[in-house]
Short mmCIF file of C-alpha atoms in Angstrom, two decimals:
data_model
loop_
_atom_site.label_atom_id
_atom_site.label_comp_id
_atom_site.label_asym_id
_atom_site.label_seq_id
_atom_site.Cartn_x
_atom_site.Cartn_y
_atom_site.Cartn_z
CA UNK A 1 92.80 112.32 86.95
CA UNK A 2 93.81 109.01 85.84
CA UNK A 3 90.75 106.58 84.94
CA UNK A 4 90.77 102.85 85.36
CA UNK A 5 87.97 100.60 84.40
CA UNK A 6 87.23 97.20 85.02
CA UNK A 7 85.37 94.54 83.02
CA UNK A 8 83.50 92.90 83.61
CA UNK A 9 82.09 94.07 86.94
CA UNK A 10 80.21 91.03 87.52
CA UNK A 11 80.98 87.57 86.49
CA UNK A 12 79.71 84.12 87.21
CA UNK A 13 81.69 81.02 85.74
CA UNK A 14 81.50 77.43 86.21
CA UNK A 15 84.33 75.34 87.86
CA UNK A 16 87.07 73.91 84.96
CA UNK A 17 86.46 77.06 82.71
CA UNK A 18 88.50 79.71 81.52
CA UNK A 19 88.36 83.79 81.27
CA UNK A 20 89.69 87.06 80.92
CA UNK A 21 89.40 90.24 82.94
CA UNK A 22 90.33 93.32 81.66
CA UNK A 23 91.58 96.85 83.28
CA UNK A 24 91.95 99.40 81.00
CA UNK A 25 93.45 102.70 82.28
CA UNK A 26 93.62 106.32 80.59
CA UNK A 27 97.04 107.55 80.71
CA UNK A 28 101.02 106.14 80.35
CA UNK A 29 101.50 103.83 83.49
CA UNK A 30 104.41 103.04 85.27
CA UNK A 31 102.99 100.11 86.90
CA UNK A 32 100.45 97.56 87.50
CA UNK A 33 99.04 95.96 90.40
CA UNK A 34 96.16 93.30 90.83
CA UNK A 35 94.94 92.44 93.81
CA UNK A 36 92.40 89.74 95.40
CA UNK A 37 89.50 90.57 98.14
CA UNK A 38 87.58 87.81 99.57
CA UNK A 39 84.41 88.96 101.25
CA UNK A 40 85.22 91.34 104.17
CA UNK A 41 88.70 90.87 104.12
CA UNK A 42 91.74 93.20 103.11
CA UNK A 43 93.25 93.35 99.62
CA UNK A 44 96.04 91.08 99.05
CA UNK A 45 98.40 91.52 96.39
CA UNK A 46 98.67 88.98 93.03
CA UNK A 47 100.48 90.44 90.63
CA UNK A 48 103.14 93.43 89.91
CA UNK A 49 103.35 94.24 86.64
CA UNK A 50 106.79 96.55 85.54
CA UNK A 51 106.22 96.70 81.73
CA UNK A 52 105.24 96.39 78.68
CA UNK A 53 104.80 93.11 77.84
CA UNK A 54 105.33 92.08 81.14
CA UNK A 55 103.45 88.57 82.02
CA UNK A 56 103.06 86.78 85.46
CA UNK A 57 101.35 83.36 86.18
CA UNK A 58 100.77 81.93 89.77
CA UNK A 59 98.77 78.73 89.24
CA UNK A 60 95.00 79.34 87.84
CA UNK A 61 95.49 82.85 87.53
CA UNK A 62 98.00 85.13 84.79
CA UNK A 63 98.69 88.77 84.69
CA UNK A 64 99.95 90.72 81.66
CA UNK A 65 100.12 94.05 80.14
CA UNK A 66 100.47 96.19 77.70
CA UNK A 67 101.15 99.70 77.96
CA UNK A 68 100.65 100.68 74.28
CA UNK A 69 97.00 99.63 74.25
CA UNK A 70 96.98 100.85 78.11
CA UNK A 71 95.38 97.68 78.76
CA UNK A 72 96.21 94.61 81.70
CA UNK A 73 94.39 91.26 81.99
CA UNK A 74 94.22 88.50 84.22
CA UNK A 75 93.54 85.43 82.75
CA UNK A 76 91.99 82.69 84.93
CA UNK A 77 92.53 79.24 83.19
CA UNK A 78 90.16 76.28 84.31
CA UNK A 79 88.10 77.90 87.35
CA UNK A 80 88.17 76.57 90.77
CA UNK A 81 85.58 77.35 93.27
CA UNK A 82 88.50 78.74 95.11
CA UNK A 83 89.04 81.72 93.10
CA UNK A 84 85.82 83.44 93.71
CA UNK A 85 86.73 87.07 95.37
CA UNK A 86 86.49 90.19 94.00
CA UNK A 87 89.72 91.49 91.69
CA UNK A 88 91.23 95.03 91.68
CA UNK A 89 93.58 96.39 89.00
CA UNK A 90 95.54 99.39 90.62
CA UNK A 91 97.58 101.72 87.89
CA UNK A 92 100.19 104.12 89.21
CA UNK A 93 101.85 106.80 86.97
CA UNK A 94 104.39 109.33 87.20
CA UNK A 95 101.51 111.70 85.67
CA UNK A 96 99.02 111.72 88.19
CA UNK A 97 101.66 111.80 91.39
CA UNK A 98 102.58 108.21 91.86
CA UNK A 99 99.13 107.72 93.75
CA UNK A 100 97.53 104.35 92.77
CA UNK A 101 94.04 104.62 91.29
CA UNK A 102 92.02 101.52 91.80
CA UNK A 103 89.39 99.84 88.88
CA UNK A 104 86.02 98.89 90.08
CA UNK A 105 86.48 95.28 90.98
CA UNK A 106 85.31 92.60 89.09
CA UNK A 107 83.25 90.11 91.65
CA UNK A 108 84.19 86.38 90.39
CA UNK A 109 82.06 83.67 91.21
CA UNK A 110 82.89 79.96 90.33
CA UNK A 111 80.09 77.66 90.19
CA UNK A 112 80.68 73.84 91.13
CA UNK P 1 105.07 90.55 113.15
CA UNK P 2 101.57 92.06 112.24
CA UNK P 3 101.69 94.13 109.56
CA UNK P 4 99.17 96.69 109.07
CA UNK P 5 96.47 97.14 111.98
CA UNK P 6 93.50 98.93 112.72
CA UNK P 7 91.20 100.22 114.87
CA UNK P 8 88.28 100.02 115.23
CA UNK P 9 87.06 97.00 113.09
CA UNK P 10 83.71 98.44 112.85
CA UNK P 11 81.52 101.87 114.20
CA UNK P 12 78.41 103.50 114.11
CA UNK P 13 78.25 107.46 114.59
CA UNK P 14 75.21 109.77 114.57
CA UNK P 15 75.52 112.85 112.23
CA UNK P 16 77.81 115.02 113.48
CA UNK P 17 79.46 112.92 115.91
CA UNK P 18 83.54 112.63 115.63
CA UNK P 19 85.78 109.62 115.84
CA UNK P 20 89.86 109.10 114.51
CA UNK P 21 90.38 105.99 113.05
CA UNK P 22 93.74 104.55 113.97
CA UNK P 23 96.67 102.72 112.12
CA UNK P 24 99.63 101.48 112.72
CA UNK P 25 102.53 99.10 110.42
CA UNK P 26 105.48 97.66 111.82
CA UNK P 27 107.27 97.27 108.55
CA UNK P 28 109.60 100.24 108.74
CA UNK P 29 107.60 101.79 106.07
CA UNK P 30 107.98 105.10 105.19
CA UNK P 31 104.60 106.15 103.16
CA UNK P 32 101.37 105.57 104.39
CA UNK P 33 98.25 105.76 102.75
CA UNK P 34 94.01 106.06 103.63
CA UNK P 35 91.43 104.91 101.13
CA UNK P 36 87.46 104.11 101.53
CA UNK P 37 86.02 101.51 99.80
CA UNK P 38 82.50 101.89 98.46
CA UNK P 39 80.09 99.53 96.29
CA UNK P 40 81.01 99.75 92.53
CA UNK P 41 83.88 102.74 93.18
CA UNK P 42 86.73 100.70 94.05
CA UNK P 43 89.13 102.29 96.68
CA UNK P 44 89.86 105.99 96.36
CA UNK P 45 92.23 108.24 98.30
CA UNK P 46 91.55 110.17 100.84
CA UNK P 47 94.99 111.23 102.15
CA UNK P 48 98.90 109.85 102.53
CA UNK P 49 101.90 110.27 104.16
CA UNK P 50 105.13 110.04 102.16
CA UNK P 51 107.35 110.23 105.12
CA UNK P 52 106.88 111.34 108.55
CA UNK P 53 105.89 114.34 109.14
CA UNK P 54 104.27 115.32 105.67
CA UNK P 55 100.73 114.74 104.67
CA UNK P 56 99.00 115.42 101.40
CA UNK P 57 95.49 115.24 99.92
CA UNK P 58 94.62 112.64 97.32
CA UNK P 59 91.51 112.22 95.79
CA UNK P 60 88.45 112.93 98.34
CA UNK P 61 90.23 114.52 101.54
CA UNK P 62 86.94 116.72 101.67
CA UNK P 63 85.51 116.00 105.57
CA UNK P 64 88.91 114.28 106.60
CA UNK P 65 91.90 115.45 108.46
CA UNK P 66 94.62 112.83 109.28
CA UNK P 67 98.14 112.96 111.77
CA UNK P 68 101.20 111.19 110.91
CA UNK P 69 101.82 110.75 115.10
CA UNK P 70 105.62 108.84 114.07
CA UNK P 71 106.53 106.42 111.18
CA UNK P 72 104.72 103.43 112.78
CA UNK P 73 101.09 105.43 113.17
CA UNK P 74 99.20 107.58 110.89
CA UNK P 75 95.19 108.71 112.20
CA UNK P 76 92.06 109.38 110.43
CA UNK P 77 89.88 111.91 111.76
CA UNK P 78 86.05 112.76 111.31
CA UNK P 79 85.50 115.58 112.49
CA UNK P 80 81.57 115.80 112.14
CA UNK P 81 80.54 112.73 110.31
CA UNK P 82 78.07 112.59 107.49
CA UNK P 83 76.07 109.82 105.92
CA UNK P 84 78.24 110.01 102.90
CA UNK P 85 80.80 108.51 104.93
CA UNK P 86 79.06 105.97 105.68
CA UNK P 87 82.23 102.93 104.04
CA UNK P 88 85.10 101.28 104.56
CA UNK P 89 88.30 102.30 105.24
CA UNK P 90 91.70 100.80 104.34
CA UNK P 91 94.84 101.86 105.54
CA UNK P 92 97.87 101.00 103.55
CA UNK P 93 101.71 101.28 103.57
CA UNK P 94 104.47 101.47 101.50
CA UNK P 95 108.28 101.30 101.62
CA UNK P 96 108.06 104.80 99.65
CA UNK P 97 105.57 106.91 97.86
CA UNK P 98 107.26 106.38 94.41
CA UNK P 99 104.62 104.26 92.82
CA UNK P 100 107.44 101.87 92.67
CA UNK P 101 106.66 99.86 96.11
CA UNK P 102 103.64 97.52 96.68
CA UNK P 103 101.61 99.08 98.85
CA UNK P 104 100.28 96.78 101.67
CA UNK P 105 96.48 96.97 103.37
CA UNK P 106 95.23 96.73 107.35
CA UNK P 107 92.01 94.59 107.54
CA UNK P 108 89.68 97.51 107.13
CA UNK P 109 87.09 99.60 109.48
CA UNK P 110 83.13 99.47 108.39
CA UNK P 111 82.03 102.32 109.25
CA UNK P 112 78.00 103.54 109.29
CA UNK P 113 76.61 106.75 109.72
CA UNK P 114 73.25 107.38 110.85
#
């Protein structure tokens, strides 16, 4: 079974700051997902990540990973109150049948 | 164009009681997927569909049965529902069940069990 945790689970921020998420996961990946859910909503998707090395931005928020250290993080650069959801990491490998296994969620809030 | 839907949006059984959850994409997607989503767990598998007409267990089909009625619909069935699944579920599709296609998510039934 492949394991993927999240850290923090929990983190409060104030607007115009910046921080790092991380997902670690416990076996080779194939891919990387990260995905946003705002309070009793659905997931929607952020990021796909295909390799090592691989980096995506999309305005406050940038994705990157790297296999080796079987580690991805999202990077949220100068907070807006906007941003607070909770964010998945979803790894999929070859190894464990091509099923996604999701983190915990980390639950960002942004302070004014 | 409405992507993944569900229904119901929300239920309340009694122990024991039964109930099938339904879903349904209109993307032309081949896989399709059912997870529950509890506090602190993330989501988790319960089963998927690579294609129609195949099913397979993921990681807690215990208590579950599903039906992949035609590539648009795939149901999730209680059969005699516990307190432990007492969460919500998200259905999910998928072009394929490669790992290589984003998989996309319905809006979720909360369901309690008394």
């Amino acid at each position: 079974e492949l394991k993927v945790e999240q850290n923090p689970l929990f983190l409060s921020m104030q607007e115009g700051k910046n921080y790092t998420i991380y997902c670690n996961y416990s076996t080779t990946s194939d891919r990387l997902y990260w995905y946003r859910q705002d309070p009793g909503k659905s997931l929607e998707s952020l990021f796909v990540l295909l390799s090592n090395g691989a980096v995506k931005q999309e305005g406050r928020l940038m994705a990157s990973l790297d296999t080796k250290a079987r580690l991805s993080t999202l990077h949220i650069t100068a907070a807006v109150h906007d941003l607070s959801a909770t964010y998945f990491c979803a790894v999929v490998s070859a190894n464990t049948g091509n099923q996604f296994y999701f983190g915990t969620g980390t639950s960002l809030t942004v302070i004014p | 164009n409405a992507g993944v839907t569900q229904t119901p949006k929300f239920q309340v059984l009694k122990t024991g009681q039964s109930m099938t959850l339904q879903c349904a994409q209109d993307m032309n997607h081949n896989s399709m997927y059912w997870y529950r989503q509890d506090p602190g767990m993330g989501l988790r598998l319960i089963y998927y569909s690579a294609s129609e007409g195949t099913t397979d267990k993921g990681e807690v089909p215990n208590g579950y049965n599903v039906s992949r009625l035609n590539k648009r619909e795939f149901s999730l069935r209680l059969e005699s529902a516990a307190p432990s699944q007492t969460s919500v579920y998200f259905c999910a599709s998928s072009e394929g069940a490669s790992g290589i296609y984003e998989q996309y998510f319905g809006p979720g039934t909360r369901l309690t069990v008394t």
